[in-house]
mmCIF file of C-alpha atoms and ligand atoms in Angstrom:
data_model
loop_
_atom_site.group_PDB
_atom_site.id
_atom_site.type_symbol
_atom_site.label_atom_id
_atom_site.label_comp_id
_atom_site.label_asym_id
_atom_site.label_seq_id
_atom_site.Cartn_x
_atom_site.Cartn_y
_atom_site.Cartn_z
ATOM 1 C CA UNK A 685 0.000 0.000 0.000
ATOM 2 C CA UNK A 686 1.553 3.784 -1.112
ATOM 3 C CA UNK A 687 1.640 6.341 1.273
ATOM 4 C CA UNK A 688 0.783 9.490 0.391
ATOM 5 C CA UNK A 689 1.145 12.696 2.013
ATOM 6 C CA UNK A 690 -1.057 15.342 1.214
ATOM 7 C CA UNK A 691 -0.576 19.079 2.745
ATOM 8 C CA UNK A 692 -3.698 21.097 1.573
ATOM 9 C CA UNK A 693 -5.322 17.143 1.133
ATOM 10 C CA UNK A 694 -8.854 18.526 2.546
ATOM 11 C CA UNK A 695 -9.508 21.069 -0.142
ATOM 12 C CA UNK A 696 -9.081 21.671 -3.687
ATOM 13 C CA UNK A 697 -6.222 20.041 -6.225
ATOM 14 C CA UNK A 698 -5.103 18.296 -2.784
ATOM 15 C CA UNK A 699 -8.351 16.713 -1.734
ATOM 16 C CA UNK A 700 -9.043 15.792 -5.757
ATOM 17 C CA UNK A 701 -5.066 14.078 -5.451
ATOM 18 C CA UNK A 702 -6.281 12.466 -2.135
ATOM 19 C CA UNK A 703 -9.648 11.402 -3.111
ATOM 20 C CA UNK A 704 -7.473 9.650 -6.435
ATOM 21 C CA UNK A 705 -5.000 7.931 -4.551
ATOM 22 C CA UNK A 706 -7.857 6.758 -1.992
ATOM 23 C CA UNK A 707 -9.605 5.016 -4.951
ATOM 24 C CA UNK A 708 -6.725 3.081 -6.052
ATOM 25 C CA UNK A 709 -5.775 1.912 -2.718
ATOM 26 C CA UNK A 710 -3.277 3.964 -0.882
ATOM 27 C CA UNK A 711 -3.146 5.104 2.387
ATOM 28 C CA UNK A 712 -3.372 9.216 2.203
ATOM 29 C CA UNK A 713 -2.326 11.683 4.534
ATOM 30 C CA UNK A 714 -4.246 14.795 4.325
ATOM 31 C CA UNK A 715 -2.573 17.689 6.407
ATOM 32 C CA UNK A 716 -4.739 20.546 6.671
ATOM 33 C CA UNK A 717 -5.474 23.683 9.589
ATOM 34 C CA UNK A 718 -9.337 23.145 9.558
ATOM 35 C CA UNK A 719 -10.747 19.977 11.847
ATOM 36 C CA UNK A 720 -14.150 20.117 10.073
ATOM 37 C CA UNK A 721 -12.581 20.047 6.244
ATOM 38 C CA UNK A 722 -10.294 16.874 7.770
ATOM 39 C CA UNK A 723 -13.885 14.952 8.848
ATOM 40 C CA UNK A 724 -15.727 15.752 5.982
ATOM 41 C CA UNK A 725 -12.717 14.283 3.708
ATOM 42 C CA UNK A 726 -12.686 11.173 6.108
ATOM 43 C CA UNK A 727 -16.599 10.944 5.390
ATOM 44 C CA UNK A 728 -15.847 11.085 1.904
ATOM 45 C CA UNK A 729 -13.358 8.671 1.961
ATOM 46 C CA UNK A 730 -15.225 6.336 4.535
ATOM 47 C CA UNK A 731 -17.676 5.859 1.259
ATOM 48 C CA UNK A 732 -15.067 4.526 -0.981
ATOM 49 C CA UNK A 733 -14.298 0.496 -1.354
ATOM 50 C CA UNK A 734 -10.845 1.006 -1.098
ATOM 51 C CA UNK A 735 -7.883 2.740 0.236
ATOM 52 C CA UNK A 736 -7.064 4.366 4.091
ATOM 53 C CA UNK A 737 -7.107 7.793 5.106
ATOM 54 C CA UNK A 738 -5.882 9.786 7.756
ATOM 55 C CA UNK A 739 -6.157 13.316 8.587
ATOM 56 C CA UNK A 740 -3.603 15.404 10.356
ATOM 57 C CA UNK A 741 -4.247 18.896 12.070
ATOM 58 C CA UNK A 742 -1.370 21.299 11.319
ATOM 59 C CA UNK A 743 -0.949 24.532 10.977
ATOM 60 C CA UNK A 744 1.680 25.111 8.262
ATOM 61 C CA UNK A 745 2.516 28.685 8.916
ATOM 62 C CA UNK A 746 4.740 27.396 12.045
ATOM 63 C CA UNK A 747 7.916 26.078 11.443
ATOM 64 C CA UNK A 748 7.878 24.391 14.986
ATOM 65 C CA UNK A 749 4.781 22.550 13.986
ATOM 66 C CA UNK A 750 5.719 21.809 10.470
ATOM 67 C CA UNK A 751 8.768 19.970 12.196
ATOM 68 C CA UNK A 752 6.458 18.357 14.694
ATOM 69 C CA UNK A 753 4.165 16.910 11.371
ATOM 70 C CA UNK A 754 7.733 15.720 10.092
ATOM 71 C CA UNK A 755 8.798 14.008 12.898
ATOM 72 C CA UNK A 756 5.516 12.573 13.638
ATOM 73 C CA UNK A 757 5.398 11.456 10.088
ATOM 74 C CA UNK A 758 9.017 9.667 9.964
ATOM 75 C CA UNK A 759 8.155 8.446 13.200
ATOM 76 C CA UNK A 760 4.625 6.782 11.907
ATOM 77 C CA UNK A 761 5.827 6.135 8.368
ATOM 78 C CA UNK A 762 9.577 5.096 7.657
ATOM 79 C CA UNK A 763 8.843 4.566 3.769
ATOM 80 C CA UNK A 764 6.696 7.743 1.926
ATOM 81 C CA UNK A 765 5.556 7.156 -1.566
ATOM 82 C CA UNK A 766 4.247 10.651 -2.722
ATOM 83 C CA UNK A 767 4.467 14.290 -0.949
ATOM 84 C CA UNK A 768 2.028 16.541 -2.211
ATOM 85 C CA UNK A 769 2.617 20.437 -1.618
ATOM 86 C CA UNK A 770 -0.815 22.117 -2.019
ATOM 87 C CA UNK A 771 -1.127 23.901 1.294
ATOM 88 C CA UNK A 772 -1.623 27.644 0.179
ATOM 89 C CA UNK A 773 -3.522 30.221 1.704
ATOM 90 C CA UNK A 774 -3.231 34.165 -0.096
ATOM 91 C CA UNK A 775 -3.276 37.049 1.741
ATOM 92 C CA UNK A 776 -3.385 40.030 -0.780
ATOM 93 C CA UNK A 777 -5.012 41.715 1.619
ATOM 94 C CA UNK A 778 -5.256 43.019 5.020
ATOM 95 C CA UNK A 779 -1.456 44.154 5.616
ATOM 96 C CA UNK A 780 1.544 42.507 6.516
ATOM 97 C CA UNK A 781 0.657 39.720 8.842
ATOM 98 C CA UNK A 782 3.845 37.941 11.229
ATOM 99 C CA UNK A 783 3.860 35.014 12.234
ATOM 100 C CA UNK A 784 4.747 34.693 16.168
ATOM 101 C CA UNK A 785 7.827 33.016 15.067
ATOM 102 C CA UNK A 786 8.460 36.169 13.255
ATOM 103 C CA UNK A 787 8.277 35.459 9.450
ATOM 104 C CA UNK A 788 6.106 37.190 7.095
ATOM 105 C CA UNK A 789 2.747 34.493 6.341
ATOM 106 C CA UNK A 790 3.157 34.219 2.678
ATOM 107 C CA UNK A 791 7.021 33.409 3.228
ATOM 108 C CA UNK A 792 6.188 31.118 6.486
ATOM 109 C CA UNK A 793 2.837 29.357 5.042
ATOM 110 C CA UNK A 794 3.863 29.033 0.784
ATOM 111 C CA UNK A 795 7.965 28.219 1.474
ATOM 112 C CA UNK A 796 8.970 27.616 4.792
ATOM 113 C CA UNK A 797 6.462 24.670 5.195
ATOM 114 C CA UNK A 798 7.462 23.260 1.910
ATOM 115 C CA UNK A 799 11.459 23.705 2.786
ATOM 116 C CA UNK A 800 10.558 21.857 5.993
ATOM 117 C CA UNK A 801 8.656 18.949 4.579
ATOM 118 C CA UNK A 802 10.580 18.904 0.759
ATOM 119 C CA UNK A 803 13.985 18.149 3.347
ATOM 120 C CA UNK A 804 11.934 16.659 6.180
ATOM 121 C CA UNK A 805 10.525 13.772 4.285
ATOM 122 C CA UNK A 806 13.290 12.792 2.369
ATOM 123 C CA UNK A 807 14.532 10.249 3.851
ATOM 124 C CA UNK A 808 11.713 8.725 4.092
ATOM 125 C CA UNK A 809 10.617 9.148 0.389
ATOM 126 C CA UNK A 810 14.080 7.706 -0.397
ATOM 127 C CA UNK A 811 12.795 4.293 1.325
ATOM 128 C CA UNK A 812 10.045 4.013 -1.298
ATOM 129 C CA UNK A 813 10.862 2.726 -5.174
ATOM 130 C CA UNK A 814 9.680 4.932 -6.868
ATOM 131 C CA UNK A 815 9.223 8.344 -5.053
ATOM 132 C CA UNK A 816 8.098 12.232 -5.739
ATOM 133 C CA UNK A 817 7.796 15.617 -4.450
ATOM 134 C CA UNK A 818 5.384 17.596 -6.217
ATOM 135 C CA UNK A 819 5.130 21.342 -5.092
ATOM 136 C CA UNK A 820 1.871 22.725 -6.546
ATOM 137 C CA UNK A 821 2.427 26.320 -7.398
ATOM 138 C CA UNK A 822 3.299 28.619 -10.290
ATOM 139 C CA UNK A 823 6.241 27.694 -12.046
ATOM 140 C CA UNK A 824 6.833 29.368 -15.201
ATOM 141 C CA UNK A 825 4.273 32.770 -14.113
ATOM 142 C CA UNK A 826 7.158 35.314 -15.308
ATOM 143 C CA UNK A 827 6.108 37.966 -11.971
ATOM 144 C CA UNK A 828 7.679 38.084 -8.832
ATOM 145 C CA UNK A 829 11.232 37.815 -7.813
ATOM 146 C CA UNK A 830 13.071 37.323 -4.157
ATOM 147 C CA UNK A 831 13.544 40.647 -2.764
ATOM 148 C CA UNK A 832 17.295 39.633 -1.409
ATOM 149 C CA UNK A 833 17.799 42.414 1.443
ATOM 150 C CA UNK A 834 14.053 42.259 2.862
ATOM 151 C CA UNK A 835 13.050 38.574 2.915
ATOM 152 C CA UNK A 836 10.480 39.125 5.380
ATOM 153 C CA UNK A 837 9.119 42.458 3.260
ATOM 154 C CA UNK A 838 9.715 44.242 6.437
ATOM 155 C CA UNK A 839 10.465 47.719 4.887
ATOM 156 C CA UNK A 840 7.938 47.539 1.498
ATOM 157 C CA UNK A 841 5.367 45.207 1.916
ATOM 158 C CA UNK A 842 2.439 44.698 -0.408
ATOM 159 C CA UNK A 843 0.074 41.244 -0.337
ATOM 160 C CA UNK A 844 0.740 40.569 -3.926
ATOM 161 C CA UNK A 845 4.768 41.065 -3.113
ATOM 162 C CA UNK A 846 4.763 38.545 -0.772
ATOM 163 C CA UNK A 847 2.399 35.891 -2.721
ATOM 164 C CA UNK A 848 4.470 36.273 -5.610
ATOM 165 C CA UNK A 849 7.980 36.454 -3.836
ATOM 166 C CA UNK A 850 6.760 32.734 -2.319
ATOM 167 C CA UNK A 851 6.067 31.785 -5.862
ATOM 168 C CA UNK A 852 9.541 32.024 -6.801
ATOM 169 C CA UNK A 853 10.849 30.974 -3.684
ATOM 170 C CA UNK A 854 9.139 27.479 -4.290
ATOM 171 C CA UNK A 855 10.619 27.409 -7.967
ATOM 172 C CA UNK A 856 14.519 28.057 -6.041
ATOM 173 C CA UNK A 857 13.807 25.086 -3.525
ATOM 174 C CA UNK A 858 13.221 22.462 -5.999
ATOM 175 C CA UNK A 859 16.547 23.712 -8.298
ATOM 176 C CA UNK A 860 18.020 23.487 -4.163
ATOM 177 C CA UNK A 861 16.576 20.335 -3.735
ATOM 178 C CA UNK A 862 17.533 18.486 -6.597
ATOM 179 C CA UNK A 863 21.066 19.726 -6.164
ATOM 180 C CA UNK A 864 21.693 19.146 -2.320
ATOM 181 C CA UNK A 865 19.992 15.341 -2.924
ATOM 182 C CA UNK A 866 21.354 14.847 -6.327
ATOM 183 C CA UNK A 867 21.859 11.319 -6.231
ATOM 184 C CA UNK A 868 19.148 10.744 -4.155
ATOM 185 C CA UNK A 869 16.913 9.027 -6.078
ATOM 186 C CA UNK A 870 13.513 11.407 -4.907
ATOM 187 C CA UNK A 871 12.603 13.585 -8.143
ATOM 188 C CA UNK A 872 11.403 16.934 -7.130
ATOM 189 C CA UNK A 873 8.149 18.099 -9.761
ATOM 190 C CA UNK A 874 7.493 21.555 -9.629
ATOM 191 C CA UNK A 875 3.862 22.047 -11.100
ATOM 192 C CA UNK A 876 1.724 24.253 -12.320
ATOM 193 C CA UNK A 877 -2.094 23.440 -13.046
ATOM 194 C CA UNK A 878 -3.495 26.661 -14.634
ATOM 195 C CA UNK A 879 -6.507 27.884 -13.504
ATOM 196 C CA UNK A 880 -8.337 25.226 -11.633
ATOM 197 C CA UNK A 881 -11.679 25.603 -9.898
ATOM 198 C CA UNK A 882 -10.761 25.290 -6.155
ATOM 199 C CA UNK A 883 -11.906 26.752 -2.763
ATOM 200 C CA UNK A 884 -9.126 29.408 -3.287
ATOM 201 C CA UNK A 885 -11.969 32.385 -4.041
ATOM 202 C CA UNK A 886 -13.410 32.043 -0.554
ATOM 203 C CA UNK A 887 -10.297 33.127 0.966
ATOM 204 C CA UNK A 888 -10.191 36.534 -0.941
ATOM 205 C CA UNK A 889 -12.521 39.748 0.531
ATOM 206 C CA UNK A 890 -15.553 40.812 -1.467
ATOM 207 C CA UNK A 891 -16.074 41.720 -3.364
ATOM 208 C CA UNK A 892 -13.234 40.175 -5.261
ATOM 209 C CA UNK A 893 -14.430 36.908 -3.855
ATOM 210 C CA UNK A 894 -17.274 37.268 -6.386
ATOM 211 C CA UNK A 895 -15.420 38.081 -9.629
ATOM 212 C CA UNK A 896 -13.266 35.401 -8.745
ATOM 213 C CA UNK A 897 -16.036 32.682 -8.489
ATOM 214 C CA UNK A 898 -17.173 34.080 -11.331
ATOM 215 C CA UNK A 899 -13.772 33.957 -13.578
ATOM 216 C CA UNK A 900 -13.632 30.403 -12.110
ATOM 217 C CA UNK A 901 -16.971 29.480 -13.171
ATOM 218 C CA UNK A 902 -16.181 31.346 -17.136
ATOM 219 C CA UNK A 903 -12.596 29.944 -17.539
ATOM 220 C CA UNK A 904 -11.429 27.377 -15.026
ATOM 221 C CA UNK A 905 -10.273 23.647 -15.025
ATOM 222 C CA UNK A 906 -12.178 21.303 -12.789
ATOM 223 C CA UNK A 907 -10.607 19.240 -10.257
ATOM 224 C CA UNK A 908 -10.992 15.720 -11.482
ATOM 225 C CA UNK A 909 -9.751 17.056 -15.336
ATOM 226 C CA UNK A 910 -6.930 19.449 -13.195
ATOM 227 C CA UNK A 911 -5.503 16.049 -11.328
ATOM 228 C CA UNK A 912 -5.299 14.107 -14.539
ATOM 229 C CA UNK A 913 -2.062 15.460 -15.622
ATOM 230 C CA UNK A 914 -0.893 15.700 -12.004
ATOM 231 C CA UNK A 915 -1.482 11.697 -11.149
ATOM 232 C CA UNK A 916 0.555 10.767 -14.394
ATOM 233 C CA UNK A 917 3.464 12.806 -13.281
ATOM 234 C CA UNK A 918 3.037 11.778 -9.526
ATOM 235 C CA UNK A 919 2.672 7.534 -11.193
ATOM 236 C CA UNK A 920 6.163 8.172 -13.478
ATOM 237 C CA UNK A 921 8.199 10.663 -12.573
ATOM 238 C CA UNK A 922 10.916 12.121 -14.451
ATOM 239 C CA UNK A 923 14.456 10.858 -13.822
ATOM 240 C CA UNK A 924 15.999 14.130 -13.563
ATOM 241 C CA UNK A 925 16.344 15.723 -10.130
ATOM 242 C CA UNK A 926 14.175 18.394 -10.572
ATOM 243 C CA UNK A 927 12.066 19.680 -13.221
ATOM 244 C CA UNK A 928 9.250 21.922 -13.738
ATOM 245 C CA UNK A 929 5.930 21.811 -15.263
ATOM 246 C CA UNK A 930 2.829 23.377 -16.797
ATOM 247 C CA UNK A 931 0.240 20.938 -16.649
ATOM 248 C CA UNK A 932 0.891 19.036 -19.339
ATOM 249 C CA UNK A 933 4.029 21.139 -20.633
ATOM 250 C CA UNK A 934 7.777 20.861 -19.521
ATOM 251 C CA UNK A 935 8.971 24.018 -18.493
ATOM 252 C CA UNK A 936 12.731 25.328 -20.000
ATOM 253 C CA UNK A 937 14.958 25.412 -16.523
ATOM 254 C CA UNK A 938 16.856 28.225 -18.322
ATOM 255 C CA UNK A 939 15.802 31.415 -17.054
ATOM 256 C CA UNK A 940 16.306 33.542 -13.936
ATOM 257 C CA UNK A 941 13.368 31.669 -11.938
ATOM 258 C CA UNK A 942 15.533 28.582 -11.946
ATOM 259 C CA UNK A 943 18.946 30.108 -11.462
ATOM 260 C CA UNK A 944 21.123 27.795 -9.644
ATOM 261 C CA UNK A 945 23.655 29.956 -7.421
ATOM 262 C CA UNK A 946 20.171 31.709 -6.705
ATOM 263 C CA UNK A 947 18.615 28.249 -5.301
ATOM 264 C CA UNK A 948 21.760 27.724 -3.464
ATOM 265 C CA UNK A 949 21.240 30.922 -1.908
ATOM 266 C CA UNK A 950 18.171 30.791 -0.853
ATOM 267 C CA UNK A 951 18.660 27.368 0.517
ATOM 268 C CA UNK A 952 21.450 28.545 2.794
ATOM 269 C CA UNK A 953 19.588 31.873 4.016
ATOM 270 C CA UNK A 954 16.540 29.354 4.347
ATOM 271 C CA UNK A 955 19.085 26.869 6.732
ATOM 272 C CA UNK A 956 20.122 30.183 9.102
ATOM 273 C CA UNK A 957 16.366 31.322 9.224
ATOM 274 C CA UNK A 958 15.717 28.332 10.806
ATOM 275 C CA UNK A 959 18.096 26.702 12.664
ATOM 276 C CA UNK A 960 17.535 23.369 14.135
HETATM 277 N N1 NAP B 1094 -6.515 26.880 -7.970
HETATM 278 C C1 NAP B 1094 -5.757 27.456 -8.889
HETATM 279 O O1 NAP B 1094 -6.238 28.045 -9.867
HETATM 280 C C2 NAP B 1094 -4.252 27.387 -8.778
HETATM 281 C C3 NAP B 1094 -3.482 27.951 -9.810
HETATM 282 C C4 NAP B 1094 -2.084 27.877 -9.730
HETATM 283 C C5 NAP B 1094 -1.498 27.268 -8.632
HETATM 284 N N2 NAP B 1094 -2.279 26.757 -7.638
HETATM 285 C C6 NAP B 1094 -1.618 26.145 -6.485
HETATM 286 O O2 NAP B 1094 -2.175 24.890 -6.183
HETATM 287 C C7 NAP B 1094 -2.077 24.652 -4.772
HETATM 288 C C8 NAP B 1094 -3.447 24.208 -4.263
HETATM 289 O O3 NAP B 1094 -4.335 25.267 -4.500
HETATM 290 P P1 NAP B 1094 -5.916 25.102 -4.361
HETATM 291 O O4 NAP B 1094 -6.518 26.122 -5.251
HETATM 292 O O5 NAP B 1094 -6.295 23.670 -4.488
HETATM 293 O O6 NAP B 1094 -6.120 25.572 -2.842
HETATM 294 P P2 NAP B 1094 -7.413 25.552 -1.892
HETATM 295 O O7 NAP B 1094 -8.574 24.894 -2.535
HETATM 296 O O8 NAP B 1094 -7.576 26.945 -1.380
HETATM 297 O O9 NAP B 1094 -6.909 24.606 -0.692
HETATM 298 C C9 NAP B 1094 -5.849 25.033 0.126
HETATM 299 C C10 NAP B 1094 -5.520 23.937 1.127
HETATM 300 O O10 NAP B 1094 -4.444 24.432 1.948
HETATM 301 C C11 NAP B 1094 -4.793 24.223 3.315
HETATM 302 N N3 NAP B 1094 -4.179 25.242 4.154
HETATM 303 C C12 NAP B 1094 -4.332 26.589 4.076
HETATM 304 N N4 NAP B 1094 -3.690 27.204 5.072
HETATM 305 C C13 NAP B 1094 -3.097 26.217 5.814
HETATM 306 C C14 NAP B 1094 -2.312 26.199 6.986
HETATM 307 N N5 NAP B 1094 -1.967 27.351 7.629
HETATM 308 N N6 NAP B 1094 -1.878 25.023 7.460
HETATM 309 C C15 NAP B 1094 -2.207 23.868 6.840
HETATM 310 N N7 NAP B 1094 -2.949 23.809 5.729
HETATM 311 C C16 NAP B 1094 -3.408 24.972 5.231
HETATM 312 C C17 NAP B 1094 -6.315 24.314 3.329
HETATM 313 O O11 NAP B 1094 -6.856 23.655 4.458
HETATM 314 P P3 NAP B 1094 -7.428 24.521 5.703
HETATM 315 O O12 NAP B 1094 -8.362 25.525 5.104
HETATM 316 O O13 NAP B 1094 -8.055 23.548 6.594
HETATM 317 O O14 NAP B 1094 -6.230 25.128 6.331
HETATM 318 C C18 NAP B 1094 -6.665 23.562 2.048
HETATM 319 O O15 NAP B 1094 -6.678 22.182 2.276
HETATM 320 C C19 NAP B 1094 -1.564 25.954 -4.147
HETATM 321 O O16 NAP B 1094 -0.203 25.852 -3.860
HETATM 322 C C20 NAP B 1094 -1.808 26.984 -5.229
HETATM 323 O O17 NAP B 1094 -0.839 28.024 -5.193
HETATM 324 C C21 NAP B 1094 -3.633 26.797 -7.689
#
């Protein structure tokens, strides 16, 4: 039986990916912040013949409790199949929000958490035989860089500075990844699935909430045709370290998003941030 772990498994892309991998037998790990999305996914998945899931409470904006789901997690599961980055939440709004740990909640919530788990878990993905890291996100969306001086966007903060800043942070840790575990044997996919309809509009304030249920309602994906792609990536892996994706389209690791002394950077700023 595959284990799969899921962050964001109770909503969107990641409950579509868990509600997959329940149906063909695996035992999924949806991590989410919300206790009432985790039962209604284990209700869901009570109905299906097959498969075994589990929901985990987290809250993926602390670093001390994204180590806590990784040690629990190694501690439960020596062998990992799949991990699953989906956990998102944007804040475009409201001002700059700090975490009590002190980082910024775009930086904390988007990277951090996936840092934590991508390095966390590998070990444990490296016991499986054929494993993957798939960070959901928005490789190959040309906005957004790292703002080098002001990680935390302490001096000139804006929401959409921070989302996309975490963007491109995400794109740096799997170049990081694939170089610090070259030779490791656990594929890092970063993906992008376009415009999927998701739960991500009830997040945003009205009345932007509205135009984008509408938008999603003109233009987007749904989640069973957004996973398809997703689940044949996530079933055969590339054999390169890392590589990046638009749904169906390989992305060119040429440009500036997927600069390599860049992702090295980051990685050791990441390591100081948050020493052990
Ligand atoms: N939908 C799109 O059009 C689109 C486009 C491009 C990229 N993406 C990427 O795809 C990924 C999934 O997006 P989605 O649209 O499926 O998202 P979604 O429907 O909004 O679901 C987000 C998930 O993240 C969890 N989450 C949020 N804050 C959390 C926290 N502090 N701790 C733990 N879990 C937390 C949520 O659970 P709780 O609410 O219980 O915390 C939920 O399960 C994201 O990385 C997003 O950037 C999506």
């Amino acid at each position: 039986m595959q284990t799969v772990v899921i962050t964001g498994g109770t909503d969107g892309l990641g409950k579509g990916l868990a509600l997959h991998y329940l149906r063909q037998g695996a035992h999924v790990i949806a991590v989410g912040s919300t206790p009432e999305k985790g039962r209604a996914l284990l209700a869901e998945a009570a109905a299906l013949p097959a498969g075994r899931a589990a929901f985990v409470r987290a809250d993926l904006t602390s670093v001390a409790a994204t180590r806590d789901l990784v040690n629990r997690l190694t501690g439960e599961h020596p062998v990992v199949d799949k991990l699953v980055l989906c956990a998102q939440r944007y804040r475009l709004f409201g001002g700059r929000a700090v975490t009590p740990e002190g980082f910024e909640h775009s930086f904390a919530l988007a990277y951090l958490s996936r840092y934590v788990l991508s390095h966390g878990l590998h070990d444990a993905l490296r016991a499986a035989p054929r494993p993957v890291i798939m960070n959901v996100g928005t490789p190959g969306v040309p906005l957004g860089r790292i703002h080098w001086d002001d990680l935390q966007l302490a001096r000139r903060y804006s929401g959409a500075r921070a989302t996309l800043q975490s963007f491109r942070a995400n794109d740096l840790l799997g170049v990081a990844f694939g170089v610090r575990h070259a030779g490791g044997g656990v594929p890092y996919v970063g993906y992008n699935p376009g415009v999927v309809s998701t739960g991500m509009p009830a997040s945003l304030p009205q009345p932007l909430r509205a135009v984008a249920k509408a938008f999603f309602t003109l233009f987007a994906t749904s989640v069973p045709k957004a996973i398809a792609p997703m689940t044949a990536l996530l079933d055969d892996p590339p054999g390169e370290p890392f590589t990046a994706h638009w749904q169906r389209r390989r992305l060119s690791l040429g440009g500036r998003a997927f600069d390599r002394q860049d992702a090295l950077r980051l990685h050791d700023l990441t390591h100081d941030l948050i020493p052990a």
